[in-house]
Structures are given as C-alpha cells and as structure tokens.
mmCIF file of C-alpha atoms and ligand atoms in Angstrom:
data_model
loop_
_atom_site.group_PDB
_atom_site.id
_atom_site.type_symbol
_atom_site.label_atom_id
_atom_site.label_comp_id
_atom_site.label_asym_id
_atom_site.label_seq_id
_atom_site.Cartn_x
_atom_site.Cartn_y
_atom_site.Cartn_z
ATOM 1 C CA UNK A 1 -97.752 -22.183 10.629
ATOM 2 C CA UNK A 2 -94.283 -22.936 9.327
ATOM 3 C CA UNK A 3 -91.252 -22.298 11.468
ATOM 4 C CA UNK A 4 -88.227 -21.978 9.228
ATOM 5 C CA UNK A 5 -84.883 -22.401 10.926
ATOM 6 C CA UNK A 6 -81.799 -21.538 8.941
ATOM 7 C CA UNK A 7 -79.386 -24.455 9.147
ATOM 8 C CA UNK A 8 -76.151 -23.522 10.840
ATOM 9 C CA UNK A 9 -77.489 -20.168 11.826
ATOM 10 C CA UNK A 10 -76.610 -20.612 15.463
ATOM 11 C CA UNK A 11 -75.551 -17.682 17.555
ATOM 12 C CA UNK A 12 -78.600 -15.748 16.427
ATOM 13 C CA UNK A 13 -81.384 -16.508 18.851
ATOM 14 C CA UNK A 14 -84.864 -15.271 18.186
ATOM 15 C CA UNK A 15 -84.625 -11.527 17.746
ATOM 16 C CA UNK A 16 -85.879 -9.864 20.905
ATOM 17 C CA UNK A 17 -87.237 -6.848 19.113
ATOM 18 C CA UNK A 18 -89.456 -7.300 16.076
ATOM 19 C CA UNK A 19 -87.898 -5.981 12.896
ATOM 20 C CA UNK A 20 -90.522 -3.835 11.221
ATOM 21 C CA UNK A 21 -88.828 -1.595 8.680
ATOM 22 C CA UNK A 22 -91.021 1.213 7.422
ATOM 23 C CA UNK A 23 -92.702 0.043 4.232
ATOM 24 C CA UNK A 24 -92.510 2.550 1.415
ATOM 25 C CA UNK A 25 -94.440 0.998 -1.431
ATOM 26 C CA UNK A 26 -93.789 3.834 -3.910
ATOM 27 C CA UNK A 27 -90.350 4.430 -5.457
ATOM 28 C CA UNK A 28 -88.670 7.837 -5.093
ATOM 29 C CA UNK A 29 -87.805 10.120 -8.026
ATOM 30 C CA UNK A 30 -84.776 7.901 -8.852
ATOM 31 C CA UNK A 31 -86.936 4.792 -8.964
ATOM 32 C CA UNK A 32 -85.521 3.626 -5.613
ATOM 33 C CA UNK A 33 -87.701 1.746 -3.089
ATOM 34 C CA UNK A 34 -84.833 1.863 -0.612
ATOM 35 C CA UNK A 35 -81.480 3.643 -0.648
ATOM 36 C CA UNK A 36 -79.306 2.652 2.311
ATOM 37 C CA UNK A 37 -76.283 4.912 2.812
ATOM 38 C CA UNK A 38 -75.287 3.709 6.334
ATOM 39 C CA UNK A 39 -74.675 7.287 7.399
ATOM 40 C CA UNK A 40 -75.467 6.957 11.114
ATOM 41 C CA UNK A 41 -78.102 4.279 10.450
ATOM 42 C CA UNK A 42 -78.069 0.543 9.703
ATOM 43 C CA UNK A 43 -81.229 0.959 7.590
ATOM 44 C CA UNK A 44 -82.575 -2.314 9.067
ATOM 45 C CA UNK A 45 -79.598 -4.362 7.878
ATOM 46 C CA UNK A 46 -78.372 -6.922 10.406
ATOM 47 C CA UNK A 47 -75.988 -9.863 10.689
ATOM 48 C CA UNK A 48 -76.713 -12.914 8.519
ATOM 49 C CA UNK A 49 -75.914 -16.169 10.321
ATOM 50 C CA UNK A 50 -73.337 -15.738 13.076
ATOM 51 C CA UNK A 51 -72.049 -12.440 11.681
ATOM 52 C CA UNK A 52 -72.523 -9.088 13.366
ATOM 53 C CA UNK A 53 -73.427 -5.826 11.656
ATOM 54 C CA UNK A 54 -71.878 -2.564 12.850
ATOM 55 C CA UNK A 55 -71.671 0.922 11.418
ATOM 56 C CA UNK A 56 -68.044 1.273 10.323
ATOM 57 C CA UNK A 57 -67.422 4.960 10.860
ATOM 58 C CA UNK A 58 -64.859 4.663 8.039
ATOM 59 C CA UNK A 59 -64.035 3.071 4.660
ATOM 60 C CA UNK A 60 -67.181 4.185 2.837
ATOM 61 C CA UNK A 61 -67.892 3.924 -0.855
ATOM 62 C CA UNK A 62 -69.810 7.187 -0.486
ATOM 63 C CA UNK A 63 -69.866 9.848 2.241
ATOM 64 C CA UNK A 64 -68.473 8.833 5.650
ATOM 65 C CA UNK A 65 -69.778 5.408 6.653
ATOM 66 C CA UNK A 66 -70.361 1.857 5.511
ATOM 67 C CA UNK A 67 -71.762 -1.232 7.245
ATOM 68 C CA UNK A 68 -69.180 -3.675 8.618
ATOM 69 C CA UNK A 69 -69.737 -7.443 8.775
ATOM 70 C CA UNK A 70 -67.571 -9.135 11.374
ATOM 71 C CA UNK A 71 -67.279 -12.344 13.418
ATOM 72 C CA UNK A 72 -68.267 -14.430 10.419
ATOM 73 C CA UNK A 73 -67.956 -18.184 10.928
ATOM 74 C CA UNK A 74 -68.929 -19.346 7.445
ATOM 75 C CA UNK A 75 -68.591 -17.815 3.985
ATOM 76 C CA UNK A 76 -72.410 -17.456 3.788
ATOM 77 C CA UNK A 77 -72.427 -15.358 6.963
ATOM 78 C CA UNK A 78 -72.698 -11.678 6.180
ATOM 79 C CA UNK A 79 -75.244 -8.872 6.159
ATOM 80 C CA UNK A 80 -78.969 -9.114 5.516
ATOM 81 C CA UNK A 81 -82.037 -6.951 5.060
ATOM 82 C CA UNK A 82 -85.609 -8.095 5.230
ATOM 83 C CA UNK A 83 -87.671 -7.113 2.179
ATOM 84 C CA UNK A 84 -91.421 -6.682 2.238
ATOM 85 C CA UNK A 85 -93.427 -8.614 -0.379
ATOM 86 C CA UNK A 86 -95.779 -5.612 -0.397
ATOM 87 C CA UNK A 87 -92.973 -3.751 -2.190
ATOM 88 C CA UNK A 88 -90.973 -6.580 -3.772
ATOM 89 C CA UNK A 89 -93.761 -8.662 -5.209
ATOM 90 C CA UNK A 90 -93.175 -12.330 -6.055
ATOM 91 C CA UNK A 91 -93.122 -12.960 -9.802
ATOM 92 C CA UNK A 92 -92.041 -9.368 -10.552
ATOM 93 C CA UNK A 93 -88.584 -8.011 -11.490
ATOM 94 C CA UNK A 94 -86.590 -5.404 -9.573
ATOM 95 C CA UNK A 95 -83.176 -3.774 -9.750
ATOM 96 C CA UNK A 96 -80.748 -4.350 -6.865
ATOM 97 C CA UNK A 97 -77.302 -2.890 -6.239
ATOM 98 C CA UNK A 98 -74.919 -3.140 -3.271
ATOM 99 C CA UNK A 99 -71.258 -2.074 -3.164
ATOM 100 C CA UNK A 100 -68.868 -4.318 -1.181
ATOM 101 C CA UNK A 101 -65.236 -4.110 -0.090
ATOM 102 C CA UNK A 102 -62.746 -6.024 2.046
ATOM 103 C CA UNK A 103 -59.477 -4.810 3.532
ATOM 104 C CA UNK A 104 -57.930 -7.774 5.342
ATOM 105 C CA UNK A 105 -56.633 -11.231 4.484
ATOM 106 C CA UNK A 106 -53.941 -12.777 2.289
ATOM 107 C CA UNK A 107 -55.885 -13.038 -0.955
ATOM 108 C CA UNK A 108 -55.642 -10.184 -3.488
ATOM 109 C CA UNK A 109 -59.239 -10.818 -4.596
ATOM 110 C CA UNK A 110 -62.493 -11.922 -2.979
ATOM 111 C CA UNK A 111 -65.741 -12.973 -4.664
ATOM 112 C CA UNK A 112 -68.873 -11.362 -3.221
ATOM 113 C CA UNK A 113 -72.403 -12.590 -3.852
ATOM 114 C CA UNK A 114 -75.675 -10.725 -3.386
ATOM 115 C CA UNK A 115 -78.246 -13.400 -2.614
ATOM 116 C CA UNK A 116 -81.913 -13.774 -1.741
ATOM 117 C CA UNK A 117 -83.086 -16.178 0.943
ATOM 118 C CA UNK A 118 -86.810 -16.875 0.807
ATOM 119 C CA UNK A 119 -89.472 -19.377 1.698
ATOM 120 C CA UNK A 120 -91.109 -21.015 -1.306
ATOM 121 C CA UNK A 121 -94.831 -21.728 -1.528
ATOM 122 C CA UNK A 122 -94.314 -24.963 0.466
ATOM 123 C CA UNK A 123 -92.566 -23.013 3.239
ATOM 124 C CA UNK A 124 -89.148 -24.439 2.424
ATOM 125 C CA UNK A 125 -86.102 -22.160 2.690
ATOM 126 C CA UNK A 126 -84.524 -21.480 -0.714
ATOM 127 C CA UNK A 127 -81.651 -19.350 -1.972
ATOM 128 C CA UNK A 128 -81.110 -17.455 -5.219
ATOM 129 C CA UNK A 129 -78.110 -15.512 -6.472
ATOM 130 C CA UNK A 130 -78.890 -11.932 -7.466
ATOM 131 C CA UNK A 131 -75.389 -10.799 -8.487
ATOM 132 C CA UNK A 132 -71.741 -11.827 -8.103
ATOM 133 C CA UNK A 133 -68.516 -9.887 -8.576
ATOM 134 C CA UNK A 134 -64.810 -10.136 -7.801
ATOM 135 C CA UNK A 135 -63.365 -7.408 -5.576
ATOM 136 C CA UNK A 136 -59.740 -6.391 -5.401
ATOM 137 C CA UNK A 137 -58.583 -5.961 -1.820
ATOM 138 C CA UNK A 138 -59.168 -2.387 -0.734
ATOM 139 C CA UNK A 139 -61.485 -1.470 -3.624
ATOM 140 C CA UNK A 140 -65.261 -1.437 -3.710
ATOM 141 C CA UNK A 141 -66.998 -3.662 -6.233
ATOM 142 C CA UNK A 142 -70.620 -3.330 -7.361
ATOM 143 C CA UNK A 143 -73.023 -6.260 -6.995
ATOM 144 C CA UNK A 144 -75.841 -5.323 -9.328
ATOM 145 C CA UNK A 145 -78.684 -6.901 -11.251
ATOM 146 C CA UNK A 146 -81.107 -4.548 -13.012
ATOM 147 C CA UNK A 147 -83.705 -7.272 -13.603
ATOM 148 C CA UNK A 148 -83.908 -9.812 -10.801
ATOM 149 C CA UNK A 149 -87.232 -11.630 -10.454
ATOM 150 C CA UNK A 150 -88.508 -12.360 -6.966
ATOM 151 C CA UNK A 151 -89.474 -16.045 -7.320
ATOM 152 C CA UNK A 152 -93.177 -16.868 -7.679
ATOM 153 C CA UNK A 153 -94.823 -17.705 -4.369
ATOM 154 C CA UNK A 154 -91.855 -16.444 -2.321
ATOM 155 C CA UNK A 155 -92.236 -15.050 1.198
ATOM 156 C CA UNK A 156 -89.901 -14.133 4.095
ATOM 157 C CA UNK A 157 -87.510 -12.335 1.722
ATOM 158 C CA UNK A 158 -83.988 -11.708 3.019
ATOM 159 C CA UNK A 159 -81.547 -9.904 0.751
ATOM 160 C CA UNK A 160 -78.014 -10.670 1.921
ATOM 161 C CA UNK A 161 -74.339 -10.286 1.030
ATOM 162 C CA UNK A 162 -71.993 -13.254 1.426
ATOM 163 C CA UNK A 163 -68.625 -14.359 0.017
ATOM 164 C CA UNK A 164 -67.811 -17.521 -1.926
ATOM 165 C CA UNK A 165 -64.943 -18.340 0.435
ATOM 166 C CA UNK A 166 -63.395 -17.151 3.672
ATOM 167 C CA UNK A 167 -64.723 -15.572 6.849
ATOM 168 C CA UNK A 168 -62.938 -12.227 6.863
ATOM 169 C CA UNK A 169 -64.564 -8.904 7.646
ATOM 170 C CA UNK A 170 -66.158 -6.929 4.850
ATOM 171 C CA UNK A 171 -68.021 -3.672 4.269
ATOM 172 C CA UNK A 172 -71.061 -2.733 2.231
ATOM 173 C CA UNK A 173 -72.344 0.698 1.182
ATOM 174 C CA UNK A 174 -74.991 2.226 -1.100
ATOM 175 C CA UNK A 175 -77.508 -0.630 -0.940
ATOM 176 C CA UNK A 176 -80.372 0.090 -3.319
ATOM 177 C CA UNK A 177 -83.564 -1.671 -4.373
ATOM 178 C CA UNK A 178 -85.298 -0.082 -7.347
ATOM 179 C CA UNK A 179 -87.776 -0.361 -10.184
ATOM 180 C CA UNK A 180 -86.704 -3.049 -12.680
ATOM 181 C CA UNK A 181 -84.264 -1.800 -15.311
ATOM 182 C CA UNK A 182 -82.916 0.993 -13.072
ATOM 183 C CA UNK A 183 -79.169 1.355 -13.658
ATOM 184 C CA UNK A 184 -77.449 2.309 -10.400
ATOM 185 C CA UNK A 185 -74.048 4.011 -10.522
ATOM 186 C CA UNK A 186 -71.186 2.099 -8.890
ATOM 187 C CA UNK A 187 -67.439 1.599 -9.041
ATOM 188 C CA UNK A 188 -66.164 0.576 -12.482
ATOM 189 C CA UNK A 189 -64.961 -3.008 -12.753
ATOM 190 C CA UNK A 190 -61.177 -3.201 -12.538
ATOM 191 C CA UNK A 191 -59.381 -4.589 -15.563
ATOM 192 C CA UNK A 192 -55.725 -5.474 -16.019
ATOM 193 C CA UNK A 193 -53.466 -7.262 -18.488
ATOM 194 C CA UNK A 194 -51.408 -10.236 -17.333
ATOM 195 C CA UNK A 195 -47.732 -9.251 -17.339
ATOM 196 C CA UNK A 196 -48.427 -5.506 -17.455
ATOM 197 C CA UNK A 197 -47.054 -4.912 -13.971
ATOM 198 C CA UNK A 198 -46.672 -1.137 -14.328
ATOM 199 C CA UNK A 199 -50.188 -0.858 -15.806
ATOM 200 C CA UNK A 200 -49.234 1.189 -18.889
ATOM 201 C CA UNK A 201 -51.060 -1.063 -21.358
ATOM 202 C CA UNK A 202 -48.008 -2.919 -22.730
ATOM 203 C CA UNK A 203 -45.994 -5.914 -21.604
ATOM 204 C CA UNK A 204 -42.373 -4.920 -22.197
ATOM 205 C CA UNK A 205 -38.949 -4.445 -20.600
ATOM 206 C CA UNK A 206 -40.302 -1.997 -18.022
ATOM 207 C CA UNK A 207 -42.478 -4.800 -16.672
ATOM 208 C CA UNK A 208 -39.437 -7.106 -16.627
ATOM 209 C CA UNK A 209 -37.623 -4.537 -14.474
ATOM 210 C CA UNK A 210 -40.619 -4.414 -12.111
ATOM 211 C CA UNK A 211 -40.787 -8.223 -12.129
ATOM 212 C CA UNK A 212 -37.126 -8.573 -11.098
ATOM 213 C CA UNK A 213 -37.515 -5.910 -8.443
ATOM 214 C CA UNK A 214 -40.564 -7.678 -7.000
ATOM 215 C CA UNK A 215 -38.661 -10.974 -6.745
ATOM 216 C CA UNK A 216 -36.327 -9.252 -4.299
ATOM 217 C CA UNK A 217 -38.703 -6.938 -2.451
ATOM 218 C CA UNK A 218 -41.895 -9.066 -2.677
ATOM 219 C CA UNK A 219 -43.855 -5.825 -2.962
ATOM 220 C CA UNK A 220 -45.864 -4.230 -5.731
ATOM 221 C CA UNK A 221 -47.050 -0.680 -6.214
ATOM 222 C CA UNK A 222 -50.694 -1.794 -6.134
ATOM 223 C CA UNK A 223 -52.998 -4.788 -5.868
ATOM 224 C CA UNK A 224 -53.593 -4.612 -9.595
ATOM 225 C CA UNK A 225 -49.830 -4.844 -10.171
ATOM 226 C CA UNK A 226 -49.582 -7.938 -7.994
ATOM 227 C CA UNK A 227 -52.454 -9.595 -9.897
ATOM 228 C CA UNK A 228 -50.934 -8.658 -13.268
ATOM 229 C CA UNK A 229 -47.569 -10.094 -12.144
ATOM 230 C CA UNK A 230 -49.034 -13.513 -11.277
ATOM 231 C CA UNK A 231 -49.176 -14.315 -14.982
ATOM 232 C CA UNK A 232 -49.875 -18.033 -14.522
ATOM 233 C CA UNK A 233 -52.691 -17.180 -12.041
ATOM 234 C CA UNK A 234 -51.288 -19.650 -9.518
ATOM 235 C CA UNK A 235 -52.279 -17.353 -6.671
ATOM 236 C CA UNK A 236 -48.782 -16.067 -5.934
ATOM 237 C CA UNK A 237 -46.006 -14.247 -7.703
ATOM 238 C CA UNK A 238 -42.663 -16.031 -7.888
ATOM 239 C CA UNK A 239 -39.720 -16.834 -10.172
ATOM 240 C CA UNK A 240 -41.951 -18.922 -12.479
ATOM 241 C CA UNK A 241 -43.963 -15.807 -13.328
ATOM 242 C CA UNK A 242 -40.801 -13.739 -13.852
ATOM 243 C CA UNK A 243 -39.429 -16.344 -16.295
ATOM 244 C CA UNK A 244 -42.751 -16.465 -18.160
ATOM 245 C CA UNK A 245 -42.782 -12.677 -18.494
ATOM 246 C CA UNK A 246 -39.226 -12.789 -19.848
ATOM 247 C CA UNK A 247 -40.144 -15.502 -22.398
ATOM 248 C CA UNK A 248 -43.206 -13.486 -23.406
ATOM 249 C CA UNK A 249 -41.191 -10.317 -23.988
ATOM 250 C CA UNK A 250 -38.585 -12.292 -25.987
ATOM 251 C CA UNK A 251 -41.382 -13.728 -28.142
ATOM 252 C CA UNK A 252 -40.722 -17.321 -27.062
ATOM 253 C CA UNK A 253 -44.311 -17.662 -25.837
ATOM 254 C CA UNK A 254 -47.382 -15.735 -27.005
ATOM 255 C CA UNK A 255 -49.682 -16.553 -24.083
ATOM 256 C CA UNK A 256 -49.319 -17.404 -20.401
ATOM 257 C CA UNK A 257 -50.215 -20.848 -19.052
ATOM 258 C CA UNK A 258 -53.228 -21.082 -16.735
ATOM 259 C CA UNK A 259 -51.946 -22.673 -13.520
ATOM 260 C CA UNK A 260 -54.998 -21.995 -11.360
ATOM 261 C CA UNK A 261 -55.398 -24.829 -8.909
HETATM 262 CA CA1 CA B 1 -72.082 5.530 3.011
HETATM 263 CA CA1 CA B 2 -46.324 -2.426 -18.827
HETATM 264 CA CA1 CA B 3 -47.723 -17.371 -10.219
#
C-alpha cells in the first residue's frame, strides 16, 4: 500500500468524510461525463493544498454561482476534483474545460493552469498540465484541452486549477469533462493592440489624447485599455509608454520595445 503525501499540502488533514462522487461512466447527450455548474452545489470540488473551496453566490460565468478559492498560501493551491479511472481511463484521451476568473490584486492579468495530479505506476505523485490561459482581471478565461491523455498507469487522479504566480482569490465555473474532441463553449480570448488605448483598431492621435489623460488621472476606461497603454509591457503605464506612443504615431518608430522584466 502506498501512502502519497502531497508536499507542502499542510492544513489539509486526512478528510474526515470519504469523498465518493457518484460515478457516471456514460457521457450525456453533449458528450459530457461531468458538467459542474456550481449552482448550489460544489460538485465534489474541494480546496487543493491549503486553499478553501466555497460557493461564491456571485460572479458566475453562467447562471448565478461559481466556486471560490480562498486562503491560498502557494500559487499551486486552488480547487480540485477527484476523477475516477473507471470513467477517465489511463492511456485514453478526454476533453476538459474550466472557466476561471479573478477580481482582486494589482496585476492586470493572471495566468491560470488546469493541471492533473496523479500517481504513476510506481505510486509516485506526478503532475501534468492540461491547459493554460491568461485572464484579464474581472473577465473569465477558458482553460480547455479537447484531447488530453490521462497518462498510462495513472491512478488517484486529481484535476485542479492553480495559478502560475500569486495567492489571490479566484473563481471557477462551468467545469466539464467530456469525450475526447468535444469542443466546449467558453469566453472568447481577449485580444488587443499595443498603443490602441481606445480600442478602435488604430493607433492614432485619439490614443495619444487618452495616453496624456491617463498620465494625469492614472485611470483607464477598461483593463484592456490599461494593457494596451503599457506598450513596452513593463508591467505599468508611465511617461515612457506615452513617449513611445507619440514616437509611433509620428512614424519615428514602427514597433514598441519589449521591456518585460
Ligand atoms: Ca455557474
Ligand atoms: Ca485607437
Ligand atoms: Ca510601461
């Protein structure tokens, strides 16, 4: 008998009640093995690591509720769901989709990862990334992979949502596990053009006006505007960005420098 202890997973003692989610081995008419809406039910999701899982009662992607992850101590802390190998068979592919959002913190974006923790055939705990996506603050992003293979010989499957950095609260909604190849609807990825602060598709004098205004007020009309204004991607908008936008509009430069640290 192997006893697998997740390193750093303190705060979660042995669960007092056994988690035995109902096993539905046949997909529904959509091809879904599970479809977790979090409307009045956690659907057997729980905290991953030190984090706690609570029904949010607000900020859903769909309907009225989502699942909130709070009291995270590490970026890998989040929300998890145990998957049965009777349904999700090792060596076979499946489609997974979870929508995630965050509302707090200083950063305008946050990278979410849908991951699988499992025990390999030797009983060792392993991790695999199912999907990764960048969320804008206050907007749901879809973590989806239509063809993820459960590793050969895997057992003790835990599907979980984590972030690449930070320990802030986040929400998930519409968690779905389905037949491989199933395309699940989700929020469209957000796109923007560097320098296009007013989001009209062009970088021109109107953006320069918005850029000057933002230097004084330090506010933007939206998160997308604030990301578009940080043209050197340094992580903040300041006079450097405003000067670069001006040079771009005057034709002195044709591209923005990449000052990501
Ligand atoms: Ca919901
Ligand atoms: Ca514009
Ligand atoms: Ca900048």
